[in-house]
């Protein structure tokens, strides 16, 4: 796969998620040892959503986080993903949760959000930022569509730094995880993409600096489970009157 332009990566990532959609939820449980639910719970606690808060959930996939936000705030939540197959599974879960009136799902591009400035209280992205062609552009779009005082929130794989955990983690991620994908989802190459996608992705402190560079304030970065995942939160500045 070529990384010289954004289009090949975008097309490849789209094909990956279209193909793994049927097994996506099961594989999340397997490869994270079900820790993804604890990571999301921690994130929701840090977000401190108020009643009727709204959000745009980018790369929403099968909508676990989208649904959690709708249940927590009672406000309207929009989920956006470029994979129609992923959204189909998400729609089923939204219906099963009885939240059709509070969740809108949109097929769209995180690089160019089809929403006005200052629309949402939160813009979130869970395990999707490392897959986009230009993470700076996506974060700028997230900042653009949140209201002044609103939060940009990213939950994403990261890079542990301390040994021996670092060595064990990279062995699991590079060698074992693709084999699990082959065994449980019949998709070796697609799950080989996961460790490949992390290689060029910024570490926790680097990503925190990118949040600051695009103008977000009060940036917080939390390592989770030994640093294999990181939560980043930044606030859009309220203009002075």
Short mmCIF file of C-alpha atoms in Angstrom, two decimals:
data_model
loop_
_atom_site.label_atom_id
_atom_site.label_comp_id
_atom_site.label_asym_id
_atom_site.label_seq_id
_atom_site.Cartn_x
_atom_site.Cartn_y
_atom_site.Cartn_z
CA UNK A 1 0.00 0.00 0.00
CA UNK A 2 1.35 3.39 -0.94
CA UNK A 3 1.36 6.23 1.55
CA UNK A 4 2.50 8.88 -0.93
CA UNK A 5 -1.02 10.24 -1.29
CA UNK A 6 -4.08 10.19 0.93
CA UNK A 7 -6.28 8.42 -1.59
CA UNK A 8 -4.62 4.97 -1.56
CA UNK A 9 -4.67 4.90 2.24
CA UNK A 10 -8.27 6.07 2.34
CA UNK A 11 -9.35 3.43 -0.16
CA UNK A 12 -7.44 0.69 1.64
CA UNK A 13 -8.78 1.58 5.08
CA UNK A 14 -12.31 1.74 3.67
CA UNK A 15 -11.93 -1.77 2.23
CA UNK A 16 -10.55 -3.03 5.57
CA UNK A 17 -13.53 -1.82 7.58
CA UNK A 18 -16.10 -2.83 4.99
CA UNK A 19 -14.73 -6.38 5.16
CA UNK A 20 -14.33 -6.74 8.95
CA UNK A 21 -17.68 -5.16 9.90
CA UNK A 22 -19.49 -8.47 10.62
CA UNK A 23 -16.86 -9.55 13.17
CA UNK A 24 -15.84 -6.10 14.41
CA UNK A 25 -17.50 -6.18 17.84
CA UNK A 26 -16.39 -9.72 18.62
CA UNK A 27 -12.82 -8.97 17.57
CA UNK A 28 -12.75 -5.83 19.74
CA UNK A 29 -13.56 -7.98 22.75
CA UNK A 30 -10.92 -10.56 21.85
CA UNK A 31 -7.97 -8.35 20.93
CA UNK A 32 -8.46 -5.87 23.80
CA UNK A 33 -9.30 -8.58 26.38
CA UNK A 34 -12.59 -6.65 26.78
CA UNK A 35 -10.68 -3.62 28.08
CA UNK A 36 -12.25 -1.34 25.47
CA UNK A 37 -15.37 -1.06 27.63
CA UNK A 38 -13.33 0.10 30.64
CA UNK A 39 -11.47 2.60 28.44
CA UNK A 40 -14.73 4.06 27.23
CA UNK A 41 -16.14 4.20 30.77
CA UNK A 42 -13.05 6.13 31.93
CA UNK A 43 -13.44 8.50 28.99
CA UNK A 44 -17.10 9.15 29.71
CA UNK A 45 -16.23 9.97 33.33
CA UNK A 46 -13.65 12.53 32.18
CA UNK A 47 -16.06 14.08 29.67
CA UNK A 48 -18.67 14.83 32.37
CA UNK A 49 -21.55 15.22 29.94
CA UNK A 50 -24.47 17.34 31.11
CA UNK A 51 -28.15 16.68 30.36
CA UNK A 52 -29.07 17.46 26.74
CA UNK A 53 -25.43 17.79 25.61
CA UNK A 54 -24.94 17.02 21.92
CA UNK A 55 -22.01 15.32 20.21
CA UNK A 56 -20.60 14.24 16.88
CA UNK A 57 -18.91 10.83 17.07
CA UNK A 58 -16.45 10.43 14.20
CA UNK A 59 -15.47 7.02 12.84
CA UNK A 60 -18.36 5.75 14.96
CA UNK A 61 -18.20 2.22 13.55
CA UNK A 62 -20.83 0.03 15.17
CA UNK A 63 -21.84 2.85 17.52
CA UNK A 64 -20.87 1.67 21.01
CA UNK A 65 -19.58 5.11 22.01
CA UNK A 66 -22.39 6.88 20.15
CA UNK A 67 -24.94 4.92 22.16
CA UNK A 68 -23.11 5.51 25.46
CA UNK A 69 -23.23 9.27 24.93
CA UNK A 70 -26.92 9.25 24.03
CA UNK A 71 -27.71 7.21 27.15
CA UNK A 72 -25.59 9.48 29.36
CA UNK A 73 -26.68 12.94 28.22
CA UNK A 74 -30.12 12.31 26.78
CA UNK A 75 -29.13 14.82 24.10
CA UNK A 76 -28.95 14.24 20.36
CA UNK A 77 -25.84 12.41 19.16
CA UNK A 78 -24.67 12.18 15.56
CA UNK A 79 -22.51 9.27 14.46
CA UNK A 80 -20.42 9.58 11.30
CA UNK A 81 -18.48 6.88 9.48
CA UNK A 82 -17.30 6.34 5.92
CA UNK A 83 -18.08 2.60 5.95
CA UNK A 84 -21.69 1.80 5.12
CA UNK A 85 -21.21 -1.79 6.30
CA UNK A 86 -20.12 -0.59 9.73
CA UNK A 87 -23.07 1.79 9.90
CA UNK A 88 -25.49 -1.01 9.06
CA UNK A 89 -24.40 -2.88 12.18
CA UNK A 90 -24.50 0.36 14.13
CA UNK A 91 -28.09 1.04 13.06
CA UNK A 92 -29.18 -2.34 14.38
CA UNK A 93 -27.63 -1.60 17.76
CA UNK A 94 -29.23 1.84 17.87
CA UNK A 95 -32.66 0.28 17.22
CA UNK A 96 -32.04 -2.44 19.82
CA UNK A 97 -31.16 0.30 22.32
CA UNK A 98 -34.39 2.18 21.56
CA UNK A 99 -32.45 5.36 20.73
CA UNK A 100 -33.57 6.04 17.16
CA UNK A 101 -35.02 9.41 18.20
CA UNK A 102 -31.75 10.55 19.79
CA UNK A 103 -29.13 9.22 17.36
CA UNK A 104 -28.59 10.17 13.73
CA UNK A 105 -26.10 8.16 11.68
CA UNK A 106 -24.41 9.72 8.67
CA UNK A 107 -22.10 8.24 6.06
CA UNK A 108 -19.43 10.89 5.58
CA UNK A 109 -15.81 11.97 5.57
CA UNK A 110 -14.11 12.99 8.83
CA UNK A 111 -11.77 15.22 6.81
CA UNK A 112 -14.65 17.47 5.71
CA UNK A 113 -17.54 17.34 8.17
CA UNK A 114 -20.93 18.27 6.72
CA UNK A 115 -21.87 20.48 9.69
CA UNK A 116 -21.81 24.17 10.53
CA UNK A 117 -19.28 25.74 12.86
CA UNK A 118 -20.07 25.67 16.60
CA UNK A 119 -22.73 22.94 16.37
CA UNK A 120 -21.92 20.35 19.05
CA UNK A 121 -20.87 20.29 22.69
CA UNK A 122 -18.46 17.42 22.00
CA UNK A 123 -16.59 15.97 19.04
CA UNK A 124 -15.26 12.47 19.68
CA UNK A 125 -13.23 9.91 17.77
CA UNK A 126 -12.55 6.42 19.08
CA UNK A 127 -9.83 4.25 17.53
CA UNK A 128 -10.14 6.04 14.21
CA UNK A 129 -7.64 8.89 14.20
CA UNK A 130 -4.69 6.71 13.20
CA UNK A 131 -6.63 5.56 10.11
CA UNK A 132 -7.37 8.95 8.56
CA UNK A 133 -5.22 10.45 5.76
CA UNK A 134 -4.48 13.65 7.72
CA UNK A 135 -5.03 13.64 11.48
CA UNK A 136 -4.33 17.39 11.75
CA UNK A 137 -7.17 18.11 9.34
CA UNK A 138 -9.57 15.84 11.21
CA UNK A 139 -8.73 17.47 14.54
CA UNK A 140 -9.18 20.93 13.01
CA UNK A 141 -12.60 19.85 11.72
CA UNK A 142 -13.52 18.51 15.16
CA UNK A 143 -12.50 21.81 16.73
CA UNK A 144 -14.47 23.75 14.11
CA UNK A 145 -17.78 22.00 14.72
CA UNK A 146 -17.74 22.15 18.54
CA UNK A 147 -19.14 25.14 20.35
CA UNK A 148 -16.85 27.52 22.24
CA UNK A 149 -16.09 25.76 25.51
CA UNK A 150 -16.79 22.39 23.88
CA UNK A 151 -14.46 19.41 23.97
CA UNK A 152 -12.51 17.49 21.34
CA UNK A 153 -11.99 13.95 22.63
CA UNK A 154 -9.80 11.21 21.17
CA UNK A 155 -9.48 7.66 22.49
CA UNK A 156 -6.82 5.82 20.53
CA UNK A 157 -4.12 3.18 20.55
CA UNK A 158 -0.81 4.51 21.79
CA UNK A 159 2.77 3.41 22.39
CA UNK A 160 3.84 2.08 25.80
CA UNK A 161 7.33 3.20 26.76
CA UNK A 162 8.43 1.09 29.73
CA UNK A 163 9.99 -2.35 29.63
CA UNK A 164 9.34 -5.24 29.81
CA UNK A 165 5.71 -4.39 29.07
CA UNK A 166 6.67 -2.54 25.88
CA UNK A 167 8.36 -5.61 24.41
CA UNK A 168 5.49 -7.92 25.34
CA UNK A 169 2.95 -5.49 23.91
CA UNK A 170 4.70 -5.10 20.56
CA UNK A 171 5.14 -8.87 20.23
CA UNK A 172 1.42 -9.34 20.85
CA UNK A 173 0.42 -6.48 18.56
CA UNK A 174 2.69 -7.37 15.65
CA UNK A 175 2.69 -11.17 15.80
CA UNK A 176 -0.28 -12.48 17.76
CA UNK A 177 -3.03 -10.01 16.85
CA UNK A 178 -2.99 -10.68 13.08
CA UNK A 179 -3.18 -14.41 13.81
CA UNK A 180 -6.24 -13.80 16.00
CA UNK A 181 -7.77 -11.91 13.10
CA UNK A 182 -7.12 -14.87 10.83
CA UNK A 183 -8.47 -17.37 13.36
CA UNK A 184 -11.64 -15.57 14.48
CA UNK A 185 -12.48 -13.26 11.57
CA UNK A 186 -10.75 -15.02 8.65
CA UNK A 187 -8.98 -11.72 7.95
CA UNK A 188 -5.19 -11.81 8.37
CA UNK A 189 -4.16 -8.88 6.15
CA UNK A 190 -6.89 -6.62 7.54
CA UNK A 191 -5.74 -7.19 11.13
CA UNK A 192 -2.09 -6.87 10.10
CA UNK A 193 -3.14 -3.29 9.24
CA UNK A 194 -3.67 -2.49 12.95
CA UNK A 195 0.01 -2.65 13.99
CA UNK A 196 1.04 -1.10 10.67
CA UNK A 197 -1.29 1.85 11.27
CA UNK A 198 0.30 2.56 14.66
CA UNK A 199 3.86 2.74 13.36
CA UNK A 200 3.65 6.30 12.03
CA UNK A 201 1.08 7.49 14.58
CA UNK A 202 2.29 10.00 17.19
CA UNK A 203 2.90 8.95 20.76
CA UNK A 204 0.90 10.31 23.69
CA UNK A 205 2.90 13.49 24.27
CA UNK A 206 3.28 14.16 20.55
CA UNK A 207 -0.48 13.97 20.05
CA UNK A 208 -1.07 16.23 23.04
CA UNK A 209 1.19 18.80 21.39
CA UNK A 210 -0.76 18.52 18.14
CA UNK A 211 -3.93 19.28 20.12
CA UNK A 212 -2.22 22.44 21.40
CA UNK A 213 -0.83 23.33 17.97
CA UNK A 214 -4.30 23.48 16.41
CA UNK A 215 -5.43 25.84 19.17
CA UNK A 216 -7.12 23.60 21.73
CA UNK A 217 -6.74 24.62 25.37
CA UNK A 218 -6.50 22.76 28.69
CA UNK A 219 -5.20 19.68 26.89
CA UNK A 220 -5.20 16.52 29.00
CA UNK A 221 -3.56 13.20 28.05
CA UNK A 222 -4.14 10.00 30.02
CA UNK A 223 -2.26 6.70 29.45
CA UNK A 224 -4.50 3.67 29.93
CA UNK A 225 -3.53 0.02 30.54
CA UNK A 226 0.17 0.70 30.65
CA UNK A 227 0.03 3.17 27.80
CA UNK A 228 -1.36 0.84 25.11
CA UNK A 229 -4.23 3.31 24.79
CA UNK A 230 -4.36 7.04 25.44
CA UNK A 231 -7.19 9.47 26.03
CA UNK A 232 -6.71 13.06 24.83
CA UNK A 233 -9.09 15.90 25.63
CA UNK A 234 -8.85 19.51 24.49
CA UNK A 235 -11.23 22.43 24.93
CA UNK A 236 -12.20 24.99 22.30
CA UNK A 237 -11.44 28.44 23.63
CA UNK A 238 -14.34 30.74 24.44
CA UNK A 239 -13.83 34.07 22.66
CA UNK A 240 -13.50 37.11 24.84
CA UNK A 241 -16.45 39.47 24.76
#
